[in-house]
Coordinates of C-alpha atoms and ligand atoms in Angstrom, one line a residue:
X1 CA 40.8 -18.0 31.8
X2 CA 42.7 -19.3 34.6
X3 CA 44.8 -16.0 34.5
X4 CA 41.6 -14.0 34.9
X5 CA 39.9 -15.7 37.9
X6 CA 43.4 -15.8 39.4
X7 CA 43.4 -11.5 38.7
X8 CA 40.4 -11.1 41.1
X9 CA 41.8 -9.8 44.2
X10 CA 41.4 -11.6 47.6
X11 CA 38.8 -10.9 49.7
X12 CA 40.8 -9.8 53.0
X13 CA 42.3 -7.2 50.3
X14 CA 39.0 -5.7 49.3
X15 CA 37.8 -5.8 52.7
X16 CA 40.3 -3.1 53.9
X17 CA 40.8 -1.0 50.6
X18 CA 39.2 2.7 51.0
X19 CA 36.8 2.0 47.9
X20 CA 34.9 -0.9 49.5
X21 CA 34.8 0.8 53.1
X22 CA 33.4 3.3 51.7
X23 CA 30.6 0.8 50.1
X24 CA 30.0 0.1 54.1
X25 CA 30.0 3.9 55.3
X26 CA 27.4 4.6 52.7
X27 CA 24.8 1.9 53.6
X28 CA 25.7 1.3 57.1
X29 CA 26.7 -2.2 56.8
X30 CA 28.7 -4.3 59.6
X31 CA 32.2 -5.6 58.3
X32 CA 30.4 -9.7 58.6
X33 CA 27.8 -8.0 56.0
X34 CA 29.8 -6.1 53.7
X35 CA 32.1 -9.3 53.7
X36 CA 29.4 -11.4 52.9
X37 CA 28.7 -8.9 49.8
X38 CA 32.2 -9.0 48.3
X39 CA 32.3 -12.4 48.4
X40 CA 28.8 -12.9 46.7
X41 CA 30.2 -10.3 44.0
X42 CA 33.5 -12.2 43.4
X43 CA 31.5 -15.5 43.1
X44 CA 29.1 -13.7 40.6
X45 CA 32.2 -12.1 38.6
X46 CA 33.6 -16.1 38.8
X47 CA 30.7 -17.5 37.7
X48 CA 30.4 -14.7 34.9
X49 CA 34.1 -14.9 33.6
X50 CA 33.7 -18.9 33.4
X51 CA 30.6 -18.8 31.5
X52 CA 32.6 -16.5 29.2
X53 CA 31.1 -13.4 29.9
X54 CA 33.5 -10.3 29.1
X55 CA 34.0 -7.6 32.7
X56 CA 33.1 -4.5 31.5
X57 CA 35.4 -2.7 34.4
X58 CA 39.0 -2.2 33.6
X59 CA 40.1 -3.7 36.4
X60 CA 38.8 -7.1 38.5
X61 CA 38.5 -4.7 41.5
X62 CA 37.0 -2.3 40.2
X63 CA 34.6 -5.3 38.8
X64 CA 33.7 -6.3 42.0
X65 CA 33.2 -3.3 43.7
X66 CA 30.6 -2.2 41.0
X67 CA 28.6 -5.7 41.8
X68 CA 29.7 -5.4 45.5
X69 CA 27.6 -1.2 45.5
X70 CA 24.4 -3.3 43.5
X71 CA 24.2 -5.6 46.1
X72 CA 24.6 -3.2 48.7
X73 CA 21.9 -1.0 47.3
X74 CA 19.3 -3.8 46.9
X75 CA 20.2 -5.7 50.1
X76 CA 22.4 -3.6 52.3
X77 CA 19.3 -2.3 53.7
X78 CA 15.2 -2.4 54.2
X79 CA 13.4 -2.0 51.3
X80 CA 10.2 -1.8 53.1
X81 CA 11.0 2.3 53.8
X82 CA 9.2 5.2 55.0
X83 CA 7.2 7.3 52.9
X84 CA 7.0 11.0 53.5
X85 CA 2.8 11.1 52.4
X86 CA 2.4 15.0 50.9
X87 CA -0.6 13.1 48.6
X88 CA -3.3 14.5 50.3
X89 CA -5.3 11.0 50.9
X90 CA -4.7 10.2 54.3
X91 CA -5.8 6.4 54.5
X92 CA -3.7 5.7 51.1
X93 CA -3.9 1.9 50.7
X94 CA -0.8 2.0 48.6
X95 CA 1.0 3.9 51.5
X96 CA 0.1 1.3 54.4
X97 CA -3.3 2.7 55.3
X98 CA -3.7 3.9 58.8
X99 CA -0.1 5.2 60.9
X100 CA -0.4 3.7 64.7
X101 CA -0.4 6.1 67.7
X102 CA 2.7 6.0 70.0
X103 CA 1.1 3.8 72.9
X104 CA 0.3 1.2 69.7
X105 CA 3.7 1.1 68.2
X106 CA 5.3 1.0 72.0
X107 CA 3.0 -2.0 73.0
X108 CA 3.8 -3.9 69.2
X109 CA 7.4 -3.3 70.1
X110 CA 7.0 -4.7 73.6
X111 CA 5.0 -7.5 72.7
X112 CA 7.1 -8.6 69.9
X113 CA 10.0 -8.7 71.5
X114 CA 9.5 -10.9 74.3
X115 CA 7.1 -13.6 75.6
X116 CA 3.6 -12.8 75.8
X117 CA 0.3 -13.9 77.5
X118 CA -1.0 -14.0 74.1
X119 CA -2.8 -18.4 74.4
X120 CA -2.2 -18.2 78.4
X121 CA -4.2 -17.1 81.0
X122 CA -2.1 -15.9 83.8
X123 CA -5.1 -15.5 86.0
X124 CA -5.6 -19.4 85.8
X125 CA -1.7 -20.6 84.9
X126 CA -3.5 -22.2 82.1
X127 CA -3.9 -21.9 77.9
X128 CA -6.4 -19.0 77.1
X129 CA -7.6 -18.1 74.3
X130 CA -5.9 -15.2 72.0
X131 CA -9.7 -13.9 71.3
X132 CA -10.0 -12.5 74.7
X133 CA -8.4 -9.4 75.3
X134 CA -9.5 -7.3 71.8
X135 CA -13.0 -9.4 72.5
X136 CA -13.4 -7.8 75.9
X137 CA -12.9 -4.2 74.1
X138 CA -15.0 -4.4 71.4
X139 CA -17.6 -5.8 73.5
X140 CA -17.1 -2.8 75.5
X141 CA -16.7 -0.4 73.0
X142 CA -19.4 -1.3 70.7
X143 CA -22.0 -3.3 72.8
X144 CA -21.6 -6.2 70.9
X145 CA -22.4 -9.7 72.8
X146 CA -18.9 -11.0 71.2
X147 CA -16.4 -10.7 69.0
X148 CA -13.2 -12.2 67.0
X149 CA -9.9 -10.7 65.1
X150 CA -8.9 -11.9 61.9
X151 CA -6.1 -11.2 59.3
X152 CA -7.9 -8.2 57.3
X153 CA -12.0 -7.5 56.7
X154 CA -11.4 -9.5 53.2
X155 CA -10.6 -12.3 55.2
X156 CA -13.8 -11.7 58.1
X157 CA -16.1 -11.7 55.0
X158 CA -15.1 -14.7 53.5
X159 CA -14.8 -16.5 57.6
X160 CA -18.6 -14.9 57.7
X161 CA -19.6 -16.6 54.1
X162 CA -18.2 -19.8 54.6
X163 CA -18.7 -20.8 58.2
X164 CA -22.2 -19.9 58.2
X165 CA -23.5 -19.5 54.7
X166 CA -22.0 -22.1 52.6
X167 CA -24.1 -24.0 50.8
X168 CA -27.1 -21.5 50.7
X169 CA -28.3 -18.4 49.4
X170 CA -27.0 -14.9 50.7
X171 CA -29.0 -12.1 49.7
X172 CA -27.6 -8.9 48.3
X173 CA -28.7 -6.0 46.3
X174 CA -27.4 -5.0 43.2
X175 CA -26.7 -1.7 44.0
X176 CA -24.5 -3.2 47.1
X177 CA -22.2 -5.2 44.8
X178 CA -18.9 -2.9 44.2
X179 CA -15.1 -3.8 43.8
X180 CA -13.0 -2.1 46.5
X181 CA -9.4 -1.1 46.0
X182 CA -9.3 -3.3 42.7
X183 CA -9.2 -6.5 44.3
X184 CA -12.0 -7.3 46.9
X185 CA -15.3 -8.2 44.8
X186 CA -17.6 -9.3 46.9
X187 CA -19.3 -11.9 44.2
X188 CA -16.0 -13.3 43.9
X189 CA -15.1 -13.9 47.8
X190 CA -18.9 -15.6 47.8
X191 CA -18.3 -17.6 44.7
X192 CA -14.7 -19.0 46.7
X193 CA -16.7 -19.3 49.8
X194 CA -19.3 -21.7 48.6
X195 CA -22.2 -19.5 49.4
X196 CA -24.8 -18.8 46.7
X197 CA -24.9 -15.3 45.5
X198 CA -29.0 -14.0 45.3
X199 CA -29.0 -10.4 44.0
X200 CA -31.8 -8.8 44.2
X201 CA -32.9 -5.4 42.7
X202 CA -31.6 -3.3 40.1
X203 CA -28.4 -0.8 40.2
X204 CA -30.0 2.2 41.6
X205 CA -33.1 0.7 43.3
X206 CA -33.5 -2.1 45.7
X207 CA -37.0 -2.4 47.8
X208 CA -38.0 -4.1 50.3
X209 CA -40.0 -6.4 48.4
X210 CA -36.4 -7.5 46.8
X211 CA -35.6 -9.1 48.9
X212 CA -38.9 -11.1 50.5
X213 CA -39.3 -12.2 47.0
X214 CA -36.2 -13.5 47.0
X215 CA -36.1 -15.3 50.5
X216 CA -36.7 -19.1 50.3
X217 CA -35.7 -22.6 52.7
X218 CA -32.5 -22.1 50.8
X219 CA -31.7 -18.5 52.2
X220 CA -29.8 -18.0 55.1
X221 CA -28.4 -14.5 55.1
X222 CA -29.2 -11.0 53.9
X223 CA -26.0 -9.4 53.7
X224 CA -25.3 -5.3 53.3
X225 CA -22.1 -4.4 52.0
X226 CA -20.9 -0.6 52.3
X227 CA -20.8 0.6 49.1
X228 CA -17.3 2.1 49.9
X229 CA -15.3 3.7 47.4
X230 CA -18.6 5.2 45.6
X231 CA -21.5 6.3 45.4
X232 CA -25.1 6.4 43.6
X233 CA -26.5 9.6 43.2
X234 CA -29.7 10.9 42.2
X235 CA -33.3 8.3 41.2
X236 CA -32.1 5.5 44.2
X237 CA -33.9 3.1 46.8
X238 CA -31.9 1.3 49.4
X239 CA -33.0 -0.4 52.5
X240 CA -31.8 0.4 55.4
X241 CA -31.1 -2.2 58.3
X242 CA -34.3 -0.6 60.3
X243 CA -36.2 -2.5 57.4
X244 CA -34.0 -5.3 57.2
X245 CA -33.4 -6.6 60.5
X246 CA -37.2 -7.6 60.8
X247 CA -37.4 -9.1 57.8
X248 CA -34.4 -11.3 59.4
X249 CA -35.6 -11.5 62.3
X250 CA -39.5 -12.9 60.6
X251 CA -37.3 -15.6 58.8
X252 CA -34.6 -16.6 61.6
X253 CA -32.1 -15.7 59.0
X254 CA -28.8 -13.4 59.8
X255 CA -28.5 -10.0 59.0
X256 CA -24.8 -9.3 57.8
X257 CA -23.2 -6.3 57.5
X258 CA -19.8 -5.5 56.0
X259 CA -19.5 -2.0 57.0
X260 CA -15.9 -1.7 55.4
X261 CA -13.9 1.5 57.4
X262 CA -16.4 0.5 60.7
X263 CA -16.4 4.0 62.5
X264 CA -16.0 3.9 66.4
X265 CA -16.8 7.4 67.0
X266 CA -19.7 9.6 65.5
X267 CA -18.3 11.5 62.5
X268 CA -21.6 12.4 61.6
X269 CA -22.0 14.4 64.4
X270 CA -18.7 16.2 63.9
X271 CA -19.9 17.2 60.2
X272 CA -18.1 14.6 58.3
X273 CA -19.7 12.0 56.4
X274 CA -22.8 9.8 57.4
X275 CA -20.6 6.9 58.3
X276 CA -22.7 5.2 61.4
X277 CA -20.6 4.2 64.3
X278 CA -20.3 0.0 64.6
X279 CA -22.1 0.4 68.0
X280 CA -25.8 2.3 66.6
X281 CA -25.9 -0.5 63.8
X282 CA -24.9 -3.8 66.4
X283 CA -28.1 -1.3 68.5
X284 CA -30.3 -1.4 65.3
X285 CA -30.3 -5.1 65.8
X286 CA -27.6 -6.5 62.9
X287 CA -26.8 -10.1 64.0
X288 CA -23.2 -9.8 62.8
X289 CA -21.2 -7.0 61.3
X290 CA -17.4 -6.6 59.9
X291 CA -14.9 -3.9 59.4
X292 CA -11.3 -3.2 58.6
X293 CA -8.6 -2.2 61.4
X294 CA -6.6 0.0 59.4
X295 CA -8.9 2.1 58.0
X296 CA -11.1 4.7 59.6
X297 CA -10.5 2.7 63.1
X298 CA -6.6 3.9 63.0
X299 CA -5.2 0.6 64.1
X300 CA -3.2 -2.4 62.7
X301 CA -4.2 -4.6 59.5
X302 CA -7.3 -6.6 61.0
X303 CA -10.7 -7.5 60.2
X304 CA -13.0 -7.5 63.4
X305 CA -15.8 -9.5 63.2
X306 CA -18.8 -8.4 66.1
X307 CA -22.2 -9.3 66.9
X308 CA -24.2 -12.2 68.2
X309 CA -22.4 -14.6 70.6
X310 CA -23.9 -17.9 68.8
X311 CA -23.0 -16.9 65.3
X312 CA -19.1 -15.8 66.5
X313 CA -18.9 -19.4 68.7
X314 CA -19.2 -20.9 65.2
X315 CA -16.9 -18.9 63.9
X316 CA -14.1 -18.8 66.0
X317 CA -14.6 -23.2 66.1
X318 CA -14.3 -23.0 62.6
X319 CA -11.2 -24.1 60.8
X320 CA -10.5 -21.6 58.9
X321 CA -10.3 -19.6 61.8
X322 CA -7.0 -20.8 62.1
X323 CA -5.9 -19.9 59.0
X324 CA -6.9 -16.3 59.0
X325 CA -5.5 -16.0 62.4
X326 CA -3.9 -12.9 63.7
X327 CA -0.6 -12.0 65.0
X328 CA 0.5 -11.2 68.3
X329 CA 1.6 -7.8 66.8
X330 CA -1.4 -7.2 65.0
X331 CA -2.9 -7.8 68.3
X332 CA -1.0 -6.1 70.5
X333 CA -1.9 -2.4 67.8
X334 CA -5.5 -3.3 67.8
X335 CA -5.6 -3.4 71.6
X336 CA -3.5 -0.5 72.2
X337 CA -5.8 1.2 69.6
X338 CA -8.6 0.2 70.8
X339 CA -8.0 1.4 74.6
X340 CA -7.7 4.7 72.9
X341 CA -11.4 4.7 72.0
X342 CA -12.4 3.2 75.8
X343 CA -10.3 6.2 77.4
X344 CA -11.8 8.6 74.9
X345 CA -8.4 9.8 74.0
X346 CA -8.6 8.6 70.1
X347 CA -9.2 12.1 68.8
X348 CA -6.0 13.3 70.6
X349 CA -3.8 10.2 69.8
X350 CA -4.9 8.8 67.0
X351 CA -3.1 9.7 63.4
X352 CA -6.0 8.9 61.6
X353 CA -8.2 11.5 63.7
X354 CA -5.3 13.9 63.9
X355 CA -5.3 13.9 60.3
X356 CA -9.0 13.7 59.5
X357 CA -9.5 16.8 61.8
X358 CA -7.0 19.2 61.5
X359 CA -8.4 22.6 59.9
X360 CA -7.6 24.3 56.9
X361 CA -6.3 27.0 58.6
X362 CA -3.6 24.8 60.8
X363 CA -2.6 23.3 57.3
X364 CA -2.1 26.4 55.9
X365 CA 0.0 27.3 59.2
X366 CA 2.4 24.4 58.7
X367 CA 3.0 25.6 54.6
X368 CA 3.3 28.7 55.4
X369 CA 6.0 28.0 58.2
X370 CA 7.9 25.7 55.8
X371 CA 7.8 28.4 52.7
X372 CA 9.9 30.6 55.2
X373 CA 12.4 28.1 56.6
X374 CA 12.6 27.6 52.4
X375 CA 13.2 31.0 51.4
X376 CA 16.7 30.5 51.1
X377 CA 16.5 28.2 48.3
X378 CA 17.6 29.7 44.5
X379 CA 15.9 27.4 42.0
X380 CA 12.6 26.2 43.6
X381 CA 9.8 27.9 44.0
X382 CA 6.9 27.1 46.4
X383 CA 3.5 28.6 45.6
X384 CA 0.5 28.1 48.8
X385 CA -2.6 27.0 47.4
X386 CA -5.7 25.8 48.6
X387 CA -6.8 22.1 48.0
X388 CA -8.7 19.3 48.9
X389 CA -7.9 16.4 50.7
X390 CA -9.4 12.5 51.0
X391 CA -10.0 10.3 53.4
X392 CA -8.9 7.3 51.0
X393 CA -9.3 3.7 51.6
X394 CA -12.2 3.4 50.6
X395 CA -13.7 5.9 53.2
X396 CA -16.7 8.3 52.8
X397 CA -15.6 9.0 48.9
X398 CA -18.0 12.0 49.2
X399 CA -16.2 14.0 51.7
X400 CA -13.9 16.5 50.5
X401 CA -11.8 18.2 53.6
X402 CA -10.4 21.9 53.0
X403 CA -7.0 21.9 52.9
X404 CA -3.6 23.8 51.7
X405 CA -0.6 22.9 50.3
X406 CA 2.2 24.0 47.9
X407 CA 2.7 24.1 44.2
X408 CA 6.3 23.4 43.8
X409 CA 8.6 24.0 40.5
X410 CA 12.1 23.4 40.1
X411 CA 14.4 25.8 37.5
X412 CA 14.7 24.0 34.6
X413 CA 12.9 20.7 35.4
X414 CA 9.6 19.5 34.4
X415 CA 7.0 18.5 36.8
X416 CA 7.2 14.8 36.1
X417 CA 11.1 14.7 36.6
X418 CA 10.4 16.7 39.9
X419 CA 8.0 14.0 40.9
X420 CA 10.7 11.5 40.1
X421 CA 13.3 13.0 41.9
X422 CA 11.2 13.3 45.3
X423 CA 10.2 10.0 44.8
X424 CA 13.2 8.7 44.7
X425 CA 14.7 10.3 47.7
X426 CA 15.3 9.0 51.0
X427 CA 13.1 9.1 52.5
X428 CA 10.6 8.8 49.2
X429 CA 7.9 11.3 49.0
X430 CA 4.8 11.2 47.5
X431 CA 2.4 13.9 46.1
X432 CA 0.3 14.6 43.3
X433 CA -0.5 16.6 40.1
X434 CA -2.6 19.4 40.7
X435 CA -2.9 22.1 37.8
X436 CA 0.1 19.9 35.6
X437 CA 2.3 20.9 38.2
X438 CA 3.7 19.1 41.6
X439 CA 1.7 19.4 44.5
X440 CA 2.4 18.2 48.4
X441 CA -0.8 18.4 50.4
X442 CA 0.6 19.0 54.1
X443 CA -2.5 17.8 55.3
X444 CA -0.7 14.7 57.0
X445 CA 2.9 15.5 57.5
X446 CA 4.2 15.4 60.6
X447 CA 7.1 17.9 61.8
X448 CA 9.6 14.9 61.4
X449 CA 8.0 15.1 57.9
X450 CA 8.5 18.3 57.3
X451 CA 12.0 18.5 58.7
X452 CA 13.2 16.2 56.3
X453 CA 11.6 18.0 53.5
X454 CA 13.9 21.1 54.1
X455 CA 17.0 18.3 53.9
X456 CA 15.8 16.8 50.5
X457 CA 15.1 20.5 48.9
X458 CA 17.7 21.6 50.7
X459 CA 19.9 18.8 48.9
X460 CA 17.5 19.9 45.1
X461 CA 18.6 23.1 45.2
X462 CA 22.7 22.8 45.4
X463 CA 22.3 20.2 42.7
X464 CA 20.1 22.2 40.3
Ligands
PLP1 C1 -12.0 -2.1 52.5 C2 -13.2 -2.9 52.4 C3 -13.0 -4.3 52.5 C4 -11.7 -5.0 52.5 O1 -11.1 -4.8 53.8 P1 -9.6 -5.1 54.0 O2 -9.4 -4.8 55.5 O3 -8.8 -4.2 53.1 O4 -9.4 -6.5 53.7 C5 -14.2 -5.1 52.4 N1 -15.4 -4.5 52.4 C6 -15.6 -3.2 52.3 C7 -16.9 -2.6 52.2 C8 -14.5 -2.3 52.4 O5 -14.6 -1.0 52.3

């Protein structure tokens, strides 16, 4: 025993052999880190041989360089990586949701890494409040009397529920009460809130009589949730907030909406969806309303709570406010984000936009341009075909935007180990299955994207 742990070589040795700096070439790692590796391999292999566990490696070295690579591979690096999205759904949840604009990811980095104004009011050399500055914007941009910022909309409906509805009776329609993205019920964030779930109605139908029926001295909100990720088609009844809000208004009860993406430009208008924009339903009278930051609105995680200056006092006194409270980078996107939408530059700078927008026929340009820069390659073929894209996240599930992309096949392997392969490149891409064969949608790559595309199939092709 003694003559094995005495046969592992020293550290200093393995530091300078060839084998191990090669171990640091491949994943960039400073000499302090890829000493710190070999000697948390050497440790393992000790703590191995004593426990009586056989090497499987001729040699010690060669031991700890196996265990030296693992580490290196799992921790030598981020694991949080860059995904090259060819899936076609350009607010993919599993994918991060929205990508920031330049001026956003410039004002994070900024913010983040030095001292901030974020509690301090400069103006008065006193504390301030970290409210202000994405209040002033959405009050701006959306008419709302006030506004707050908290960690996601998840967390905005549950503030909402709790600090002014706990206790009582919220009304919802049946119709109204869908799971999004497998984990946000909105029965279940009431039931953890304290407030009292009243549904009303029936699947497809809700009236107005619903929900006066159901409105008694225990009632204190009628809440509408955007039935996001679907849809109810055909024999249907909903009530609209133009019905609503005076029923609300007749009973001094609030009138919540979650309105899930929370649009700040008029999609309508431009032919996709019938997504209203925050400001037209604030205008229609809702006393509160809550939406996500990273979905349609392009910006960082966040859940932005507008509306009524008395109900968001409450709210931002409350607690819990505390608890969902954002960062200073979160806050630093949203307001870089938002200023897009004040300037009227969002269509231009924002990803989301960018991506939502393009035309079939520029999508078709960018394929196109990177079948030719591919015809070189021997064993894959690339096939342009037309598609459709998503919004995703939860987004206007009805809209289906024109879009090309190619159908790619690699000699000799299936589909699925294809898949695998791009997968599990670097960095990883992502598409889908169209027709049983591999599909990248080039709806949303960029030409950084696309450029490292040529590198990986590039890299396919010599192996194949
Ligand atoms: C997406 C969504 C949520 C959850 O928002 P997060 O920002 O993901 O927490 C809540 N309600 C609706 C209607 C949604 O679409």
């Amino acid at each position: 025993m003694h003559q094995l742990l005495r046969s592992i070589p020293a550290i200093h040795g393995m530091l300078n052999d060839p084998q191990f700096r090669n171990v640091k070439e491949t994943y960039g790692l400073s000499d302090q880190v890829l000493t710190s590796l070999i000697q948390r391999a050497a440790d393992a292999l000790r703590q191995d041989l004593i426990a009586g566990i056989k090497p499987v490696n001729s040699s010690m070295k060669s031991e700890v360089l196996e265990r030296t690579n693992a580490l290196a591979k799992k921790w030598g690096k981020n694991q949080l990586t860059r995904v090259i999205n060819g899936s076609g759904t350009v607010l993919h949840t599993n994918l991060g949701r929205a990508r920031l604009s330049e001026r956003a990811v410039e004002h994070v980095t900024e913010i983040a890494s030095s001292y901030s104004n974020l509690e301090y009011s400069i103006h008065e050399g006193k504390r301030g409040s970290r409210h202000t500055i994405a209040e002033n914007l959405i009050q701006e941009i959306t008419g709302a009397e006030a506004a707050m910022v908290v960690n996601n909309n998840a967390a905005a409906v549950y503030l909402i529920l709790k600090g002014l509805a706990k206790g009582m009776e919220v009304i919802v329609s049946r119709g109204e009460l869908v799971e999004i993205g497998g984990s946000f019920r909105v029965s279940s964030i009431m039931e953890e809130s304290g407030a009292q779930l009243k549904e009303v109605g029936t699947t497809n139908k809700t009236h107005l009589y619903d929900y006066e029926e159901a409105i008694n001295e225990h009632t204190s909100m009628i809440m509408k949730v955007h039935t996001s990720n679907f849809s109810i088609r055909g024999f249907t009844t909903s009530q609209s907030r133009k019905e609503l809000v005076p029923v609300t208004d007749a009973h001094e009860l609030i009138y919540y909406e979650d309105l899930g993406s929370g649009s700040l430009i008029d999609y309508q208008s431009a032919g996709i969806g019938d997504e209203p924009t925050v400001k037209q339903v604030i205008e229609a009278g809702a006393d509160l309303v809550s939406f996500s930051g990273d979905k349609l609105l392009g910006g960082p995680q966040a859940g932005i709570i507008a509306g009524k200056k008395k109900w968001i006092d409450k709210l931002k006194k409350h607690q819990l406010a505390r608890v969902l409270r954002t960062d200073k980078m979160t806050l630093a996107a949203l307001e870089a984000t938002l200023l897009h939408y004040l300037n009227l530059e969002a269509l231009d700078e924002l990803p989301v936009y960018r991506d939502i927008n393009i035309s079939a026929s520029e999508v078709k340009r960018k394929a196109e341009h990177f079948m030719k820069r591919m015809s070189h390659l021997g064993t894959i073929t690339f096939t342009l075909k037309a598609c459709t894209s998503r919004i995703g996240g939860g987004t206007m599930p009805e809209v289906e935007l024109a879009s090309f992309g190619l159908h790619c096949q690699l000699d000799s392997y299936a589909p699925h180990e294809l898949e695998k392969k791009l997968r599990l490149s670097e960095p990883a891409v992502v598409g889908r299955f169209l027709e049983e064969k591999f599909f990248l949608d080039f709806r949303t790559l960029t030409d950084k994207d696309i450029d490292d595309l040529v590198i990986i199939f590039e890299a396919l092709d010599q192996r194949s």
